[in-house]
CSV table of C-alpha atoms in Angstrom, one decimal:
chain,number,residue,atom,x,y,z
A,1,MET,CA,-11.1,17.9,-55.5
A,2,THR,CA,-12.6,20.8,-53.5
A,3,ARG,CA,-15.8,20.5,-51.6
A,4,ASN,CA,-17.5,23.0,-54.0
A,5,SER,CA,-16.4,21.0,-57.0
A,6,SER,CA,-17.7,17.8,-55.4
A,7,MET,CA,-21.1,19.4,-54.7
A,8,GLU,CA,-21.3,20.8,-58.3
A,9,LEU,CA,-20.7,17.3,-59.6
A,10,GLN,CA,-23.5,15.9,-57.6
A,11,THR,CA,-26.1,18.7,-58.3
A,12,HIS,CA,-25.4,19.3,-62.0
A,13,GLY,CA,-27.6,16.4,-63.2
A,14,ALA,CA,-30.6,17.7,-61.3
A,15,ARG,CA,-30.3,21.1,-62.9
A,16,LYS,CA,-29.7,19.9,-66.4
A,17,TYR,CA,-32.3,17.1,-66.4
A,18,PRO,CA,-35.1,18.4,-64.1
A,19,ALA,CA,-37.8,16.3,-65.9
A,20,SER,CA,-36.0,13.0,-65.6
A,21,ALA,CA,-36.3,10.4,-62.9
A,22,LEU,CA,-33.2,9.6,-60.8
A,23,LEU,CA,-32.9,5.8,-60.5
A,24,GLN,CA,-29.5,5.6,-58.8
A,25,SER,CA,-26.9,8.0,-57.6
A,26,SER,CA,-23.3,7.8,-56.3
A,27,ALA,CA,-24.1,10.6,-53.8
A,28,GLY,CA,-23.2,9.5,-50.3
A,29,LEU,CA,-20.7,6.8,-51.5
A,30,GLY,CA,-17.7,8.9,-50.8
A,31,TRP,CA,-16.4,9.0,-54.4
A,32,SER,CA,-14.1,11.9,-55.0
A,33,THR,CA,-12.9,11.6,-58.7
A,34,LEU,CA,-16.2,10.8,-60.4
A,35,SER,CA,-20.0,11.3,-59.9
A,36,ALA,CA,-22.5,9.0,-61.4
A,37,GLU,CA,-26.3,9.0,-61.9
A,38,LEU,CA,-28.6,6.5,-63.6
A,39,ARG,CA,-31.6,8.4,-65.0
A,40,SER,CA,-34.8,7.7,-66.9
A,41,HIS,CA,-35.7,10.3,-69.4
A,42,GLY,CA,-39.1,10.9,-70.9
A,43,ILE,CA,-40.0,13.0,-74.0
A,44,SER,CA,-38.4,16.4,-73.0
A,45,GLU,CA,-36.2,19.3,-73.7
A,46,THR,CA,-33.4,20.3,-71.3
A,47,PRO,CA,-32.5,23.8,-70.1
A,48,VAL,CA,-29.1,25.3,-70.9
A,49,VAL,CA,-26.5,24.5,-68.2
A,50,LEU,CA,-22.8,25.3,-68.6
A,51,PRO,CA,-20.8,22.3,-67.4
A,52,LEU,CA,-17.7,22.8,-65.3
A,53,HIS,CA,-16.7,19.1,-65.8
A,54,MET,CA,-16.7,16.4,-68.5
A,55,GLU,CA,-20.0,14.6,-68.9
A,56,LEU,CA,-20.2,11.1,-70.5
A,57,THR,CA,-23.6,9.7,-71.1
A,58,LEU,CA,-24.1,6.0,-71.9
A,59,ALA,CA,-27.4,4.5,-73.0
A,60,VAL,CA,-27.7,1.5,-70.7
A,61,CYS,CA,-31.1,0.7,-72.0
A,62,GLY,CA,-31.9,2.9,-75.0
A,63,ASN,CA,-34.7,3.2,-77.5
A,64,ASP,CA,-34.2,2.2,-81.2
A,65,ASP,CA,-37.3,4.2,-82.2
A,66,GLY,CA,-36.2,7.5,-80.6
A,67,LEU,CA,-34.0,10.4,-81.5
A,68,VAL,CA,-31.8,12.6,-79.4
A,69,SER,CA,-31.1,16.0,-80.9
A,70,ARG,CA,-28.6,18.5,-79.4
A,71,THR,CA,-26.7,21.6,-80.4
A,72,GLY,CA,-23.3,22.7,-79.0
A,73,ALA,CA,-19.8,23.8,-80.0
A,74,GLY,CA,-21.3,25.1,-83.3
A,75,GLN,CA,-22.8,21.7,-84.2
A,76,ARG,CA,-26.2,20.1,-84.4
A,77,GLN,CA,-26.1,16.4,-83.7
A,78,GLN,CA,-29.0,13.8,-84.1
A,79,THR,CA,-28.5,10.3,-82.7
A,80,ILE,CA,-30.7,7.2,-82.4
A,81,PRO,CA,-30.2,6.3,-78.8
A,82,THR,CA,-29.6,2.6,-79.1
A,83,THR,CA,-28.3,0.7,-76.1
A,84,GLY,CA,-24.5,1.3,-75.9
A,85,THR,CA,-24.5,4.7,-77.5
A,86,ILE,CA,-22.3,7.3,-75.9
A,87,TRP,CA,-22.4,11.1,-75.8
A,88,MET,CA,-19.6,13.4,-74.8
A,89,THR,CA,-20.1,16.9,-73.4
A,90,PRO,CA,-16.7,18.6,-72.7
A,91,ILE,CA,-16.0,21.0,-69.9
A,92,ALA,CA,-17.3,24.5,-70.5
A,93,VAL,CA,-19.1,23.4,-73.7
A,94,GLY,CA,-22.7,23.6,-72.9
A,95,ASP,CA,-25.6,21.8,-74.7
A,96,ASN,CA,-27.5,24.8,-76.0
A,97,GLU,CA,-30.5,22.5,-76.6
A,98,ILE,CA,-31.3,18.8,-76.0
A,99,SER,CA,-34.5,17.3,-77.4
A,100,ILE,CA,-35.6,13.7,-76.6
A,101,SER,CA,-38.3,12.4,-78.8
A,102,ALA,CA,-39.0,9.0,-77.1
A,103,ALA,CA,-38.6,7.6,-73.6
A,104,LEU,CA,-35.1,6.5,-72.6
A,105,PRO,CA,-35.4,3.9,-69.8
A,106,LYS,CA,-31.9,3.9,-68.4
A,107,MET,CA,-29.2,6.5,-69.1
A,108,LEU,CA,-25.9,6.5,-67.2
A,109,HIS,CA,-24.4,10.0,-66.7
A,110,LEU,CA,-20.8,10.1,-65.6
A,111,TYR,CA,-19.2,13.5,-64.5
A,112,LEU,CA,-15.4,13.8,-64.4
A,113,PRO,CA,-13.8,16.9,-62.8
A,114,THR,CA,-11.2,19.1,-64.5
A,115,ALA,CA,-8.6,18.2,-61.9
A,116,LEU,CA,-8.8,14.5,-63.0
A,117,PHE,CA,-7.4,15.4,-66.4
A,118,GLY,CA,-4.7,17.6,-64.9
A,119,ARG,CA,-3.4,14.5,-63.0
A,120,LEU,CA,-2.7,12.9,-66.4
A,121,SER,CA,-0.9,15.9,-67.9
A,122,ASP,CA,2.6,14.7,-67.0
A,123,ASP,CA,1.8,11.1,-68.0
A,124,PHE,CA,0.8,12.1,-71.5
A,125,ASN,CA,3.2,15.1,-71.8
A,126,LEU,CA,0.2,17.4,-72.5
A,127,PRO,CA,0.4,21.2,-72.9
A,128,GLY,CA,-2.1,23.7,-71.8
A,129,ALA,CA,-5.5,22.6,-70.3
A,130,PRO,CA,-6.1,18.9,-71.4
A,131,ALA,CA,-9.6,18.9,-69.9
A,132,HIS,CA,-10.7,21.4,-72.5
A,133,SER,CA,-9.4,19.4,-75.5
A,134,ILE,CA,-12.0,16.7,-75.6
A,135,ARG,CA,-14.4,16.8,-78.6
A,136,TYR,CA,-18.1,17.5,-78.4
A,137,ALA,CA,-19.3,14.2,-79.9
A,138,ALA,CA,-22.5,12.0,-80.1
A,139,GLY,CA,-23.3,8.5,-81.4
A,140,ILE,CA,-20.0,7.1,-80.2
A,141,ARG,CA,-19.6,3.3,-79.8
A,142,ASP,CA,-16.6,2.6,-77.6
A,143,GLU,CA,-16.3,-0.8,-75.9
A,144,MET,CA,-13.8,0.3,-73.3
A,145,ILE,CA,-15.8,3.3,-72.2
A,146,GLY,CA,-19.0,1.2,-72.2
A,147,GLN,CA,-17.4,-1.6,-70.0
A,148,ILE,CA,-16.0,0.9,-67.5
A,149,GLY,CA,-19.4,2.7,-67.4
A,150,LEU,CA,-21.3,-0.5,-66.6
A,151,SER,CA,-18.7,-1.5,-64.0
A,152,VAL,CA,-19.2,1.9,-62.3
A,153,LEU,CA,-22.9,1.3,-62.4
A,154,SER,CA,-22.5,-2.1,-60.8
A,155,GLU,CA,-20.4,-0.6,-58.0
A,156,MET,CA,-23.0,2.1,-57.5
A,157,LYS,CA,-25.8,-0.5,-57.1
A,158,ASN,CA,-23.8,-3.1,-55.1
A,159,GLU,CA,-21.1,-1.8,-52.8
A,160,THR,CA,-17.8,-3.7,-52.5
A,161,ALA,CA,-15.0,-3.5,-50.1
A,162,VAL,CA,-12.8,-1.5,-52.5
A,163,GLY,CA,-15.5,0.6,-54.2
A,164,ARG,CA,-13.7,4.0,-53.7
A,165,MET,CA,-10.4,2.6,-55.0
A,166,TYR,CA,-12.0,1.0,-58.0
A,167,VAL,CA,-13.9,4.2,-58.9
A,168,GLU,CA,-10.6,6.2,-58.6
A,169,THR,CA,-9.0,3.8,-61.0
A,170,ALA,CA,-12.0,3.8,-63.4
A,171,SER,CA,-12.1,7.6,-63.6
A,172,LEU,CA,-8.4,7.7,-64.5
A,173,MET,CA,-8.9,5.1,-67.2
A,174,LEU,CA,-11.9,7.0,-68.6
A,175,ALA,CA,-9.9,10.3,-68.6
A,176,ALA,CA,-6.9,8.6,-70.3
A,177,ARG,CA,-9.2,7.0,-72.9
A,178,LEU,CA,-10.7,10.3,-73.7
A,179,LEU,CA,-7.3,12.0,-74.1
A,180,GLN,CA,-6.0,9.2,-76.2
A,181,LYS,CA,-8.8,8.9,-78.6
A,182,TYR,CA,-11.1,11.9,-78.4
A,183,SER,CA,-8.8,14.9,-77.9
A,184,ASP,CA,-8.6,17.7,-80.4
A,185,SER,CA,-4.9,17.9,-79.7
A,186,GLY,CA,-4.5,14.6,-81.6
A,187,SER,CA,-3.7,11.1,-80.4
A,188,CYS,CA,-1.9,11.2,-77.1
A,189,ARG,CA,0.5,8.5,-76.0
A,190,PRO,CA,1.9,7.8,-72.5
A,191,ILE,CA,5.6,8.7,-72.0
A,192,GLY,CA,8.1,6.2,-70.6
A,193,ALA,CA,7.7,4.8,-67.1
A,194,ALA,CA,10.0,3.3,-64.5
A,195,SER,CA,12.6,0.6,-65.2
A,196,GLN,CA,11.9,-3.1,-64.5
A,197,SER,CA,14.3,-3.2,-61.5
A,198,SER,CA,12.9,-0.1,-59.9
A,199,CYS,CA,9.3,-1.5,-60.4
A,200,GLN,CA,10.1,-4.5,-58.3
A,201,VAL,CA,11.3,-2.3,-55.4
A,202,ARG,CA,8.2,-0.1,-55.7
A,203,LEU,CA,5.9,-3.1,-55.8
A,204,ARG,CA,7.4,-4.6,-52.7
A,205,ARG,CA,6.9,-1.3,-50.8
A,206,VAL,CA,3.2,-1.2,-52.0
A,207,LEU,CA,2.5,-4.8,-51.0
A,208,ASP,CA,3.9,-4.2,-47.6
A,209,TYR,CA,1.9,-1.0,-47.3
A,210,ILE,CA,-1.3,-2.9,-48.2
A,211,ALA,CA,-0.7,-5.7,-45.7
A,212,THR,CA,-0.1,-3.1,-42.9
A,213,HIS,CA,-3.1,-0.9,-43.8
A,214,ILE,CA,-5.6,-3.5,-45.0
A,215,ALA,CA,-8.1,-2.6,-42.2
A,216,ASP,CA,-7.8,1.1,-43.2
A,217,GLU,CA,-9.3,3.0,-46.1
A,218,ILE,CA,-6.8,2.7,-48.9
A,219,ALA,CA,-7.0,5.0,-51.9
A,220,LEU,CA,-5.3,4.5,-55.2
A,221,SER,CA,-3.5,7.8,-54.7
A,222,ASP,CA,-2.1,6.5,-51.4
A,223,LEU,CA,-0.6,3.4,-53.2
A,224,ALA,CA,0.7,5.5,-56.1
A,225,GLU,CA,2.5,7.8,-53.6
A,226,VAL,CA,4.1,4.8,-51.8
A,227,ALA,CA,5.3,3.6,-55.2
A,228,GLY,CA,6.5,7.1,-56.2
A,229,LEU,CA,4.5,7.0,-59.5
A,230,SER,CA,1.5,8.7,-60.8
A,231,PRO,CA,-1.8,6.9,-60.2
A,232,PHE,CA,-2.1,6.1,-64.0
A,233,TYR,CA,1.4,4.6,-64.2
A,234,PHE,CA,1.1,2.8,-60.9
A,235,THR,CA,-2.1,1.0,-62.0
A,236,ARG,CA,-0.4,-0.2,-65.2
A,237,MET,CA,2.8,-1.3,-63.3
A,238,PHE,CA,0.9,-3.1,-60.6
A,239,THR,CA,-1.5,-4.9,-62.9
A,240,ARG,CA,1.4,-6.1,-65.2
A,241,ALA,CA,3.4,-7.3,-62.2
A,242,VAL,CA,0.6,-8.9,-60.0
A,243,GLY,CA,-1.8,-10.0,-62.7
A,244,VAL,CA,-4.8,-8.2,-61.2
A,245,SER,CA,-5.6,-4.5,-60.7
A,246,PRO,CA,-4.9,-2.9,-57.3
A,247,HIS,CA,-8.5,-2.8,-56.3
A,248,ARG,CA,-9.0,-6.5,-57.1
A,249,TYR,CA,-5.9,-7.4,-55.1
A,250,VAL,CA,-7.1,-5.4,-52.0
A,251,SER,CA,-10.6,-6.8,-52.4
A,252,ARG,CA,-9.3,-10.4,-52.5
A,253,LEU,CA,-7.1,-9.8,-49.5
A,254,ARG,CA,-9.9,-8.3,-47.5
A,255,LEU,CA,-12.2,-11.2,-48.4
A,256,GLU,CA,-9.5,-13.7,-47.3
A,257,ASN,CA,-9.2,-11.9,-44.0
A,258,ALA,CA,-13.0,-11.8,-43.5
A,259,MET,CA,-13.2,-15.5,-44.2
A,260,THR,CA,-10.5,-16.2,-41.6
A,261,GLU,CA,-12.3,-14.0,-39.0
A,262,ILE,CA,-15.7,-15.6,-39.7
A,263,ALA,CA,-14.2,-19.1,-39.3
A,264,ALA,CA,-12.5,-18.1,-36.1
A,265,GLY,CA,-15.9,-17.2,-34.7
A,266,LYS,CA,-14.6,-14.6,-32.2
A,267,LEU,CA,-16.0,-11.4,-33.8
A,268,PRO,CA,-19.7,-10.6,-34.6
A,269,LEU,CA,-20.4,-10.4,-38.3
A,270,VAL,CA,-21.2,-6.7,-38.1
A,271,GLN,CA,-17.6,-6.0,-36.9
A,272,ILE,CA,-16.1,-8.2,-39.6
A,273,ALA,CA,-18.1,-6.2,-42.1
A,274,LEU,CA,-16.7,-3.0,-40.8
A,275,ASN,CA,-13.2,-4.5,-40.7
A,276,ALA,CA,-13.6,-5.3,-44.4
A,277,ARG,CA,-14.5,-1.6,-45.1
A,278,PHE,CA,-18.2,-2.0,-45.8
A,279,SER,CA,-20.7,0.6,-44.7
A,280,SER,CA,-23.2,-2.0,-43.5
A,281,GLN,CA,-23.5,-5.7,-42.8
A,282,ALA,CA,-26.1,-6.0,-45.5
A,283,SER,CA,-23.7,-4.7,-48.2
A,284,PHE,CA,-21.0,-7.1,-46.8
A,285,THR,CA,-23.4,-10.0,-46.9
A,286,ARG,CA,-24.3,-9.4,-50.6
A,287,ALA,CA,-20.7,-9.0,-51.6
A,288,PHE,CA,-19.6,-12.1,-49.6
A,289,ARG,CA,-22.3,-14.2,-51.2
A,290,ARG,CA,-21.4,-13.1,-54.7
A,291,ALA,CA,-17.8,-14.1,-54.0
A,292,THR,CA,-18.3,-17.4,-52.2
A,293,GLY,CA,-21.8,-18.6,-52.9
A,294,LYS,CA,-22.7,-18.4,-49.2
A,295,THR,CA,-23.7,-15.8,-46.7
A,296,PRO,CA,-21.3,-15.0,-43.9
A,297,GLY,CA,-23.6,-16.9,-41.5
A,298,GLU,CA,-23.8,-19.9,-43.7
A,299,TYR,CA,-20.0,-19.9,-44.2
A,300,ARG,CA,-19.5,-19.8,-40.4
A,301,ARG,CA,-21.9,-22.7,-39.8
A,302,CYS,CA,-20.2,-24.8,-42.5
A,303,ARG,CA,-16.8,-24.1,-40.9
A,304,ARG,CA,-18.1,-25.2,-37.5
A,305,SER,CA,-19.7,-28.5,-38.7
């Protein structure tokens, strides 16, 4: 994604929802395939902003007594914003008007760029511009989209060692879900992937690559390139073969390496945190404690006793 597109993803929310309060943002986390914001909305009306990307809005904490009214794509939609409700605003289809009748405590806004859908064109054998085929819809209840959205929110709040790789995977899964279920072109299905024998060879190359580059920044696109598959197909192939997704595998391996380094006692904890690809020792400490039940310092003391 270009720098201009990346900046547009991060500034769109502030222009569209100027009266809202920004509670959390992915700006500064280095995400390249998705931008996320957690906002609190009061009673308000939004200005008209033409989106250059797909916007998904999820009511993390909604309001059963409120009403969200909006017009766009020749439609007028009115939705009770209960928790879990989803709105879809496609690329180049602006909301001509949004009116919020009651406060919405926590609304997650996810922005997916046009290029992300282009990466799935070959996988789904899609003609034309797939990013423009998603429907303008409101009041959706979709468990898969909801779970992915909440996991992105969790990553935004609590950094992990593989946050960028996970978000790259999550954005592809979101785009694929939208194309499969909410495309005006009809239900799209993935075309055939690689054979079982070739998958084993590809997997071996990927596992070797991860082991060699575990201390480096590893992107999902890097692993897919090593495997010779698209990121979408690579994720499916790896998860079926290994039993966990690529980002969970890399996260587990980095945690095991960190535990070994902590037990050895030769490196300061801040260096171990950097080796595990965390931006700070504080983020590493929180993630390590969630995984092991101990802080790195407590784990080191236990290993010495």
